Structures are given as structure tokens and as C-alpha cells.
Amino acid sequence: MFALPPQTDSFANRLRVFAQLMRERAELMPPGPEKADKLAKADQADARAKLDGWLSAPELKPPT
């Protein structure tokens, strides 16, 4: 298992840590479907972190 940062960190930060961890683990693996899966999970976590950042941006205001 792996250790994620405590819940006191933002969701986007936890996703970035998870993505980095998946990339580090993928580097140690030989080419194949498991390595591709880890890299895909890292890409998905990065995309979710960006989306979370956009949605929680202070410039984003509800319509009035």
C-alpha cells in the first residue's frame, strides 16, 4: 500500500501526490499493461487536480 498525505491537504494536492507516486512506481516497472495502467492513473489524477483547481478558483463566481 502507499501513504497519501493527511486529509488536511487540499484535494488537488492529494491528487498531485498520488500522480507522482504512480509515475515513480511506473518507472520501476518493465513495459507492459501494468505500467501503462499506472501512467494512465497518473494522467487522470493530474487532469482531476487541474479541474478541481479551475472549479475552486476564486475568480469563478456563480451567475447572478
Coordinates of N, CA and C in Angstrom, one line a residue:
M1 N 0.8 -1.2 0.0 CA 0.0 0.0 0.0 C 0.9 1.2 0.0
F2 N 0.3 2.4 -0.2 CA 1.1 3.6 -0.3 C 0.5 4.6 0.7
A3 N 1.3 5.6 1.1 CA 0.8 6.6 2.1 C 0.5 7.9 1.4
L4 N -0.7 8.3 1.5 CA -1.1 9.6 1.0 C -1.0 10.7 2.1
P5 N -0.9 11.9 1.7 CA -0.8 13.0 2.7 C -2.1 13.0 3.5
P6 N -2.1 13.6 4.7 CA -3.3 13.7 5.6 C -4.4 14.5 4.9
Q7 N -5.6 14.3 5.3 CA -6.7 15.0 4.7 C -6.7 16.5 4.9
T8 N -5.8 17.0 5.7 CA -5.7 18.5 5.8 C -5.2 19.1 4.6
D9 N -4.5 18.3 3.7 CA -4.1 18.9 2.4 C -5.3 19.0 1.5
S10 N -5.2 19.9 0.5 CA -6.3 20.1 -0.5 C -6.5 18.8 -1.3
F11 N -7.6 18.7 -1.9 CA -7.9 17.5 -2.8 C -7.0 17.6 -4.0
A12 N -6.8 18.7 -4.5 CA -5.9 18.8 -5.7 C -4.4 18.4 -5.3
N13 N -4.0 18.8 -4.1 CA -2.6 18.4 -3.7 C -2.5 16.9 -3.5
R14 N -3.5 16.3 -2.9 CA -3.5 14.9 -2.7 C -3.5 14.2 -4.1
L15 N -4.2 14.7 -5.0 CA -4.2 14.1 -6.4 C -2.8 14.2 -7.0
R16 N -2.2 15.3 -6.8 CA -0.8 15.5 -7.4 C 0.2 14.5 -6.7
V17 N 0.0 14.3 -5.5 CA 0.9 13.4 -4.8 C 0.7 12.0 -5.3
F18 N -0.6 11.6 -5.5 CA -0.9 10.3 -6.0 C -0.4 10.1 -7.4
A19 N -0.5 11.2 -8.2 CA 0.0 11.1 -9.6 C 1.5 10.9 -9.6
Q20 N 2.2 11.6 -8.7 CA 3.7 11.5 -8.7 C 4.1 10.1 -8.2
L21 N 3.3 9.6 -7.2 CA 3.6 8.2 -6.7 C 3.4 7.2 -7.8
M22 N 2.3 7.3 -8.6 CA 2.1 6.4 -9.7 C 3.2 6.4 -10.7
R23 N 3.7 7.6 -11.0 CA 4.8 7.8 -12.0 C 6.1 7.1 -11.5
E24 N 6.3 7.3 -10.2 CA 7.5 6.7 -9.6 C 7.5 5.2 -9.7
R25 N 6.3 4.7 -9.4 CA 6.2 3.2 -9.4 C 6.2 2.7 -10.8
A26 N 5.7 3.4 -11.8 CA 5.7 3.0 -13.2 C 7.2 3.0 -13.7
E27 N 8.0 3.9 -13.2 CA 9.4 4.0 -13.7 C 10.1 2.7 -13.3
L28 N 9.7 2.0 -12.3 CA 10.4 0.8 -11.8 C 9.9 -0.4 -12.5
M29 N 8.9 -0.3 -13.3 CA 8.3 -1.5 -14.0 C 8.7 -1.6 -15.4
P30 N 8.8 -2.9 -15.9 CA 9.1 -3.1 -17.3 C 7.9 -2.7 -18.1
P31 N 8.1 -2.4 -19.4 CA 7.0 -2.0 -20.3 C 5.9 -3.1 -20.3
G32 N 4.6 -2.7 -20.3 CA 3.5 -3.6 -20.3 C 2.3 -3.0 -19.8
P33 N 1.2 -3.8 -19.7 CA -0.1 -3.2 -19.3 C -0.2 -2.6 -17.9
E34 N 0.6 -3.2 -17.0 CA 0.5 -2.7 -15.6 C 1.2 -1.3 -15.6
K35 N 2.3 -1.1 -16.3 CA 3.0 0.1 -16.3 C 2.1 1.2 -17.0
A36 N 1.4 0.8 -18.1 CA 0.5 1.7 -18.8 C -0.6 2.1 -17.9
D37 N -1.1 1.2 -17.1 CA -2.2 1.5 -16.2 C -1.8 2.5 -15.1
K38 N -0.6 2.3 -14.6 CA -0.1 3.3 -13.6 C 0.0 4.7 -14.2
L39 N 0.6 4.7 -15.4 CA 0.8 6.0 -16.1 C -0.6 6.7 -16.4
A40 N -1.6 5.8 -16.8 CA -2.9 6.4 -17.1 C -3.5 6.9 -15.8
K41 N -3.4 6.2 -14.7 CA -3.9 6.7 -13.5 C -3.3 8.1 -13.1
A42 N -2.0 8.2 -13.3 CA -1.3 9.4 -13.0 C -1.8 10.6 -13.9
D43 N -2.0 10.3 -15.2 CA -2.6 11.3 -16.0 C -4.0 11.7 -15.6
Q44 N -4.8 10.7 -15.2 CA -6.2 11.0 -14.8 C -6.2 11.9 -13.5
A45 N -5.3 11.6 -12.6 CA -5.2 12.3 -11.3 C -4.7 13.8 -11.6
D46 N -3.8 14.0 -12.5 CA -3.4 15.3 -12.9 C -4.5 16.1 -13.5
A47 N -5.3 15.4 -14.4 CA -6.5 16.1 -15.0 C -7.5 16.5 -13.9
R48 N -7.7 15.6 -13.0 CA -8.7 15.9 -11.9 C -8.2 17.1 -11.1
A49 N -6.9 17.1 -10.8 CA -6.4 18.2 -10.0 C -6.5 19.5 -10.7
K50 N -6.3 19.5 -12.0 CA -6.5 20.8 -12.8 C -7.9 21.2 -12.8
L51 N -8.8 20.2 -12.9 CA -10.3 20.5 -13.0 C -10.7 21.1 -11.6
D52 N -10.2 20.5 -10.5 CA -10.5 20.9 -9.2 C -10.0 22.4 -9.0
G53 N -8.8 22.6 -9.5 CA -8.3 24.0 -9.4 C -9.2 25.0 -10.1
W54 N -9.6 24.6 -11.3 CA -10.5 25.6 -12.1 C -11.8 25.8 -11.3
L55 N -12.4 24.7 -10.8 CA -13.7 24.8 -10.2 C -13.7 25.6 -8.9
S56 N -12.5 25.5 -8.2 CA -12.4 26.2 -6.9 C -11.7 27.5 -7.0
A57 N -11.5 28.0 -8.2 CA -10.8 29.3 -8.4 C -11.6 30.4 -7.8
P58 N -11.0 31.4 -7.1 CA -11.8 32.5 -6.6 C -12.4 33.4 -7.6
E59 N -11.9 33.3 -8.8 CA -12.4 34.1 -9.9 C -13.8 33.6 -10.4
L60 N -14.0 32.3 -10.2 CA -15.2 31.6 -10.6 C -16.3 32.0 -9.7
K61 N -17.3 32.7 -10.2 CA -18.4 33.1 -9.4 C -19.7 32.6 -9.9
P62 N -20.7 32.2 -9.1 CA -22.0 31.8 -9.6 C -22.7 32.9 -10.4
P63 N -23.5 32.5 -11.3 CA -24.2 33.5 -12.1 C -25.2 34.3 -11.1
T64 N -25.4 35.5 -11.5 CA -26.3 36.4 -10.6 C -27.5 36.8 -11.4

